[in-house]
């Protein structure tokens, strides 16, 4: 399978070539069609399997197609990650994949001056990648509005669980519109992760990928 087989728009294909992507990894070839069709997804995949691109590519494509039709400014996709390092890394990857499109992703995390993040949010971003505590902080300040978010990703969900973010994750998910797409990626599937999936996903497609 090639990226061309995944029916991607030309600006994304161009960015993939520019960034040195050649053929989709197993998680990408399985997840991209599922996410593109609007299904919820429960992906069992470790770091290093290419999962960031697996959820980012269909999110970018959906944003572009919506933007062509015209939509209100605002945050459309939220990605929760356990660490600021992963938030920064994921935002960079998304921005590289969207480099030929008017779509921007912003990392928000603790340890960075919140005023700087608020100013960046006001500039207009479509995707935020954040740690649960800092996302909750922005929610309390009303600097992040959830009413237009159509896609949420829980990346490394088991790691967020291990770091004590279960309550924050549930609070954030409960604040999102009911009509949304919920994607979860986790290296392991403990009962708490299965419970979140049961409570917050609708008939998720399940993809399991073992890192070779």
CSV table of C-alpha atoms in Angstrom, one decimal:
chain,number,residue,atom,x,y,z
A,1,UNK,CA,0.0,0.0,0.0
A,2,UNK,CA,1.1,3.6,-0.7
A,3,UNK,CA,-0.1,6.9,0.6
A,4,UNK,CA,-1.7,7.5,-2.8
A,5,UNK,CA,-3.9,4.5,-2.1
A,6,UNK,CA,-5.3,6.2,0.9
A,7,UNK,CA,-7.1,8.9,-1.2
A,8,UNK,CA,-5.3,11.8,0.4
A,9,UNK,CA,-5.4,15.4,-0.9
A,10,UNK,CA,-2.5,16.7,-2.9
A,11,UNK,CA,-1.1,19.1,-0.3
A,12,UNK,CA,-0.8,16.3,2.2
A,13,UNK,CA,0.9,14.0,-0.3
A,14,UNK,CA,3.3,16.8,-1.1
A,15,UNK,CA,4.1,17.3,2.6
A,16,UNK,CA,4.6,13.5,3.0
A,17,UNK,CA,7.2,13.5,0.2
A,18,UNK,CA,8.8,16.6,1.7
A,19,UNK,CA,9.1,15.0,5.1
A,20,UNK,CA,10.5,11.8,3.8
A,21,UNK,CA,7.5,9.5,4.3
A,22,UNK,CA,7.6,6.7,1.8
A,23,UNK,CA,5.1,4.0,2.6
A,24,UNK,CA,2.5,3.9,5.4
A,25,UNK,CA,3.3,2.0,8.5
A,26,UNK,CA,0.9,-0.8,9.6
A,27,UNK,CA,-0.9,1.5,12.0
A,28,UNK,CA,-1.2,4.2,9.4
A,29,UNK,CA,-2.5,1.9,6.6
A,30,UNK,CA,-5.1,0.5,9.0
A,31,UNK,CA,-6.1,3.6,11.0
A,32,UNK,CA,-6.2,6.3,8.3
A,33,UNK,CA,-9.2,4.8,6.3
A,34,UNK,CA,-11.1,4.2,9.6
A,35,UNK,CA,-10.6,7.7,10.9
A,36,UNK,CA,-11.3,9.2,7.5
A,37,UNK,CA,-14.7,7.5,7.4
A,38,UNK,CA,-15.6,9.1,10.8
A,39,UNK,CA,-15.4,6.0,13.0
A,40,UNK,CA,-14.2,6.1,16.6
A,41,UNK,CA,-11.0,4.1,17.0
A,42,UNK,CA,-9.3,2.2,19.8
A,43,UNK,CA,-5.7,1.6,18.7
A,44,UNK,CA,-3.3,-0.6,20.6
A,45,UNK,CA,0.1,0.8,19.4
A,46,UNK,CA,3.4,1.7,21.0
A,47,UNK,CA,5.5,4.8,20.5
A,48,UNK,CA,7.5,4.5,17.3
A,49,UNK,CA,4.8,2.9,15.2
A,50,UNK,CA,3.8,6.1,13.4
A,51,UNK,CA,0.6,6.6,15.2
A,52,UNK,CA,0.9,10.4,15.3
A,53,UNK,CA,0.6,10.6,11.5
A,54,UNK,CA,-2.1,7.9,11.6
A,55,UNK,CA,-4.5,10.2,13.4
A,56,UNK,CA,-3.1,13.6,12.2
A,57,UNK,CA,-3.4,12.9,8.4
A,58,UNK,CA,-7.2,12.3,8.4
A,59,UNK,CA,-7.7,15.2,10.9
A,60,UNK,CA,-5.8,17.6,8.6
A,61,UNK,CA,-7.7,16.3,5.5
A,62,UNK,CA,-11.1,16.8,7.3
A,63,UNK,CA,-10.1,20.3,8.4
A,64,UNK,CA,-9.1,21.2,4.8
A,65,UNK,CA,-12.4,19.9,3.3
A,66,UNK,CA,-14.4,21.7,6.0
A,67,UNK,CA,-12.5,24.9,5.4
A,68,UNK,CA,-13.3,24.8,1.7
A,69,UNK,CA,-17.0,24.8,2.6
A,70,UNK,CA,-16.5,27.6,5.1
A,71,UNK,CA,-16.7,27.3,8.9
A,72,UNK,CA,-16.4,29.4,12.0
A,73,UNK,CA,-13.0,30.1,13.5
A,74,UNK,CA,-12.2,27.9,16.5
A,75,UNK,CA,-10.5,24.8,17.8
A,76,UNK,CA,-11.7,21.7,15.9
A,77,UNK,CA,-9.4,19.0,17.2
A,78,UNK,CA,-8.0,18.3,20.6
A,79,UNK,CA,-5.1,15.9,21.3
A,80,UNK,CA,-4.4,14.9,24.9
A,81,UNK,CA,-0.9,13.7,25.6
A,82,UNK,CA,0.9,12.7,28.9
A,83,UNK,CA,4.0,14.9,28.6
A,84,UNK,CA,5.0,18.3,27.3
A,85,UNK,CA,7.7,16.7,25.2
A,86,UNK,CA,5.1,14.6,23.3
A,87,UNK,CA,2.8,17.6,23.0
A,88,UNK,CA,5.7,19.6,21.3
A,89,UNK,CA,6.7,16.7,19.1
A,90,UNK,CA,3.2,16.0,18.0
A,91,UNK,CA,2.5,19.7,17.2
A,92,UNK,CA,5.7,19.8,15.1
A,93,UNK,CA,4.7,16.7,13.2
A,94,UNK,CA,1.2,18.0,12.5
A,95,UNK,CA,2.5,21.4,11.3
A,96,UNK,CA,4.9,19.7,9.0
A,97,UNK,CA,2.1,17.5,7.5
A,98,UNK,CA,0.0,20.6,7.1
A,99,UNK,CA,2.8,22.9,5.8
A,100,UNK,CA,1.0,23.5,2.5
A,101,UNK,CA,-2.4,24.2,4.1
A,102,UNK,CA,-3.8,27.1,6.2
A,103,UNK,CA,-4.0,24.8,9.2
A,104,UNK,CA,-2.0,25.3,12.4
A,105,UNK,CA,-1.5,23.2,15.6
A,106,UNK,CA,-0.5,24.6,18.9
A,107,UNK,CA,1.1,22.7,21.9
A,108,UNK,CA,-0.2,23.8,25.3
A,109,UNK,CA,1.5,22.4,28.4
A,110,UNK,CA,2.5,23.3,32.0
A,111,UNK,CA,5.9,24.9,32.5
A,112,UNK,CA,5.4,27.4,29.7
A,113,UNK,CA,4.1,30.8,30.5
A,114,UNK,CA,0.3,30.6,30.0
A,115,UNK,CA,0.0,34.2,28.7
A,116,UNK,CA,2.1,33.3,25.7
A,117,UNK,CA,-0.3,30.3,25.0
A,118,UNK,CA,-3.4,32.6,25.4
A,119,UNK,CA,-1.9,35.0,22.8
A,120,UNK,CA,-1.2,32.2,20.4
A,121,UNK,CA,-4.7,30.8,20.8
A,122,UNK,CA,-6.2,34.2,20.0
A,123,UNK,CA,-4.2,34.2,16.7
A,124,UNK,CA,-6.5,31.3,15.6
A,125,UNK,CA,-5.5,27.6,15.7
A,126,UNK,CA,-7.5,24.6,14.6
A,127,UNK,CA,-5.7,21.9,16.5
A,128,UNK,CA,-4.4,21.9,20.1
A,129,UNK,CA,-2.1,19.3,21.6
A,130,UNK,CA,-2.0,19.5,25.3
A,131,UNK,CA,-1.3,17.8,28.6
A,132,UNK,CA,-4.5,17.3,30.7
A,133,UNK,CA,-3.7,19.7,33.5
A,134,UNK,CA,-2.9,22.6,31.2
A,135,UNK,CA,-6.0,21.9,29.0
A,136,UNK,CA,-8.1,22.0,32.2
A,137,UNK,CA,-6.4,25.3,33.2
A,138,UNK,CA,-7.4,26.8,29.9
A,139,UNK,CA,-10.9,25.4,30.2
A,140,UNK,CA,-11.3,27.2,33.6
A,141,UNK,CA,-10.0,30.4,32.1
A,142,UNK,CA,-12.3,30.0,29.1
A,143,UNK,CA,-9.3,30.5,26.8
A,144,UNK,CA,-10.0,27.2,25.2
A,145,UNK,CA,-13.6,26.7,24.0
A,146,UNK,CA,-14.8,23.2,23.4
A,147,UNK,CA,-18.0,23.8,21.5
A,148,UNK,CA,-16.6,23.3,18.0
A,149,UNK,CA,-14.3,20.4,18.6
A,150,UNK,CA,-15.3,17.5,16.3
A,151,UNK,CA,-12.3,15.2,17.0
A,152,UNK,CA,-10.5,14.3,20.2
A,153,UNK,CA,-7.5,12.0,20.5
A,154,UNK,CA,-6.2,10.4,23.7
A,155,UNK,CA,-2.6,9.6,22.8
A,156,UNK,CA,-0.7,7.2,25.1
A,157,UNK,CA,-3.8,6.9,27.2
A,158,UNK,CA,-2.3,4.3,29.5
A,159,UNK,CA,0.6,6.6,30.3
A,160,UNK,CA,-1.8,9.4,31.2
A,161,UNK,CA,-3.6,6.9,33.4
A,162,UNK,CA,-0.3,6.0,35.1
A,163,UNK,CA,0.4,9.7,35.7
A,164,UNK,CA,-2.9,10.1,37.6
A,165,UNK,CA,-4.8,12.0,34.9
A,166,UNK,CA,-7.9,9.7,34.8
A,167,UNK,CA,-10.2,12.3,36.4
A,168,UNK,CA,-8.9,15.1,34.2
A,169,UNK,CA,-9.3,13.0,31.1
A,170,UNK,CA,-12.9,12.2,32.1
A,171,UNK,CA,-13.7,15.8,32.9
A,172,UNK,CA,-12.3,17.0,29.5
A,173,UNK,CA,-14.2,14.3,27.5
A,174,UNK,CA,-17.4,15.2,29.3
A,175,UNK,CA,-17.1,18.8,28.3
A,176,UNK,CA,-16.8,18.1,24.6
A,177,UNK,CA,-19.8,18.0,22.2
A,178,UNK,CA,-21.6,14.7,22.1
A,179,UNK,CA,-21.4,14.6,18.3
A,180,UNK,CA,-17.7,14.0,17.9
A,181,UNK,CA,-15.1,11.5,16.9
A,182,UNK,CA,-13.1,9.9,19.7
A,183,UNK,CA,-9.8,8.2,19.0
A,184,UNK,CA,-7.7,6.4,21.7
A,185,UNK,CA,-4.2,5.1,21.4
A,186,UNK,CA,-2.6,3.0,24.1
A,187,UNK,CA,0.3,0.6,24.3
A,188,UNK,CA,-1.7,-1.6,26.8
A,189,UNK,CA,-5.4,-2.0,27.5
A,190,UNK,CA,-5.9,-2.1,31.2
A,191,UNK,CA,-9.5,-2.2,32.6
A,192,UNK,CA,-9.5,1.6,33.2
A,193,UNK,CA,-8.7,2.2,29.5
A,194,UNK,CA,-11.5,-0.2,28.4
A,195,UNK,CA,-13.9,1.6,30.8
A,196,UNK,CA,-13.1,5.0,29.2
A,197,UNK,CA,-13.6,3.5,25.8
A,198,UNK,CA,-17.0,2.1,26.9
A,199,UNK,CA,-18.1,5.4,28.4
A,200,UNK,CA,-16.9,7.8,25.8
A,201,UNK,CA,-16.6,6.0,22.4
A,202,UNK,CA,-19.4,4.8,20.1
A,203,UNK,CA,-18.8,1.4,18.6
A,204,UNK,CA,-15.0,1.9,18.1
A,205,UNK,CA,-13.1,0.1,15.5
A,206,UNK,CA,-10.2,-1.8,17.1
A,207,UNK,CA,-6.7,-1.8,15.6
A,208,UNK,CA,-3.7,-3.7,17.1
A,209,UNK,CA,-0.2,-3.2,15.9
A,210,UNK,CA,2.9,-4.8,17.4
A,211,UNK,CA,6.1,-2.9,17.0
A,212,UNK,CA,8.7,-5.1,15.3
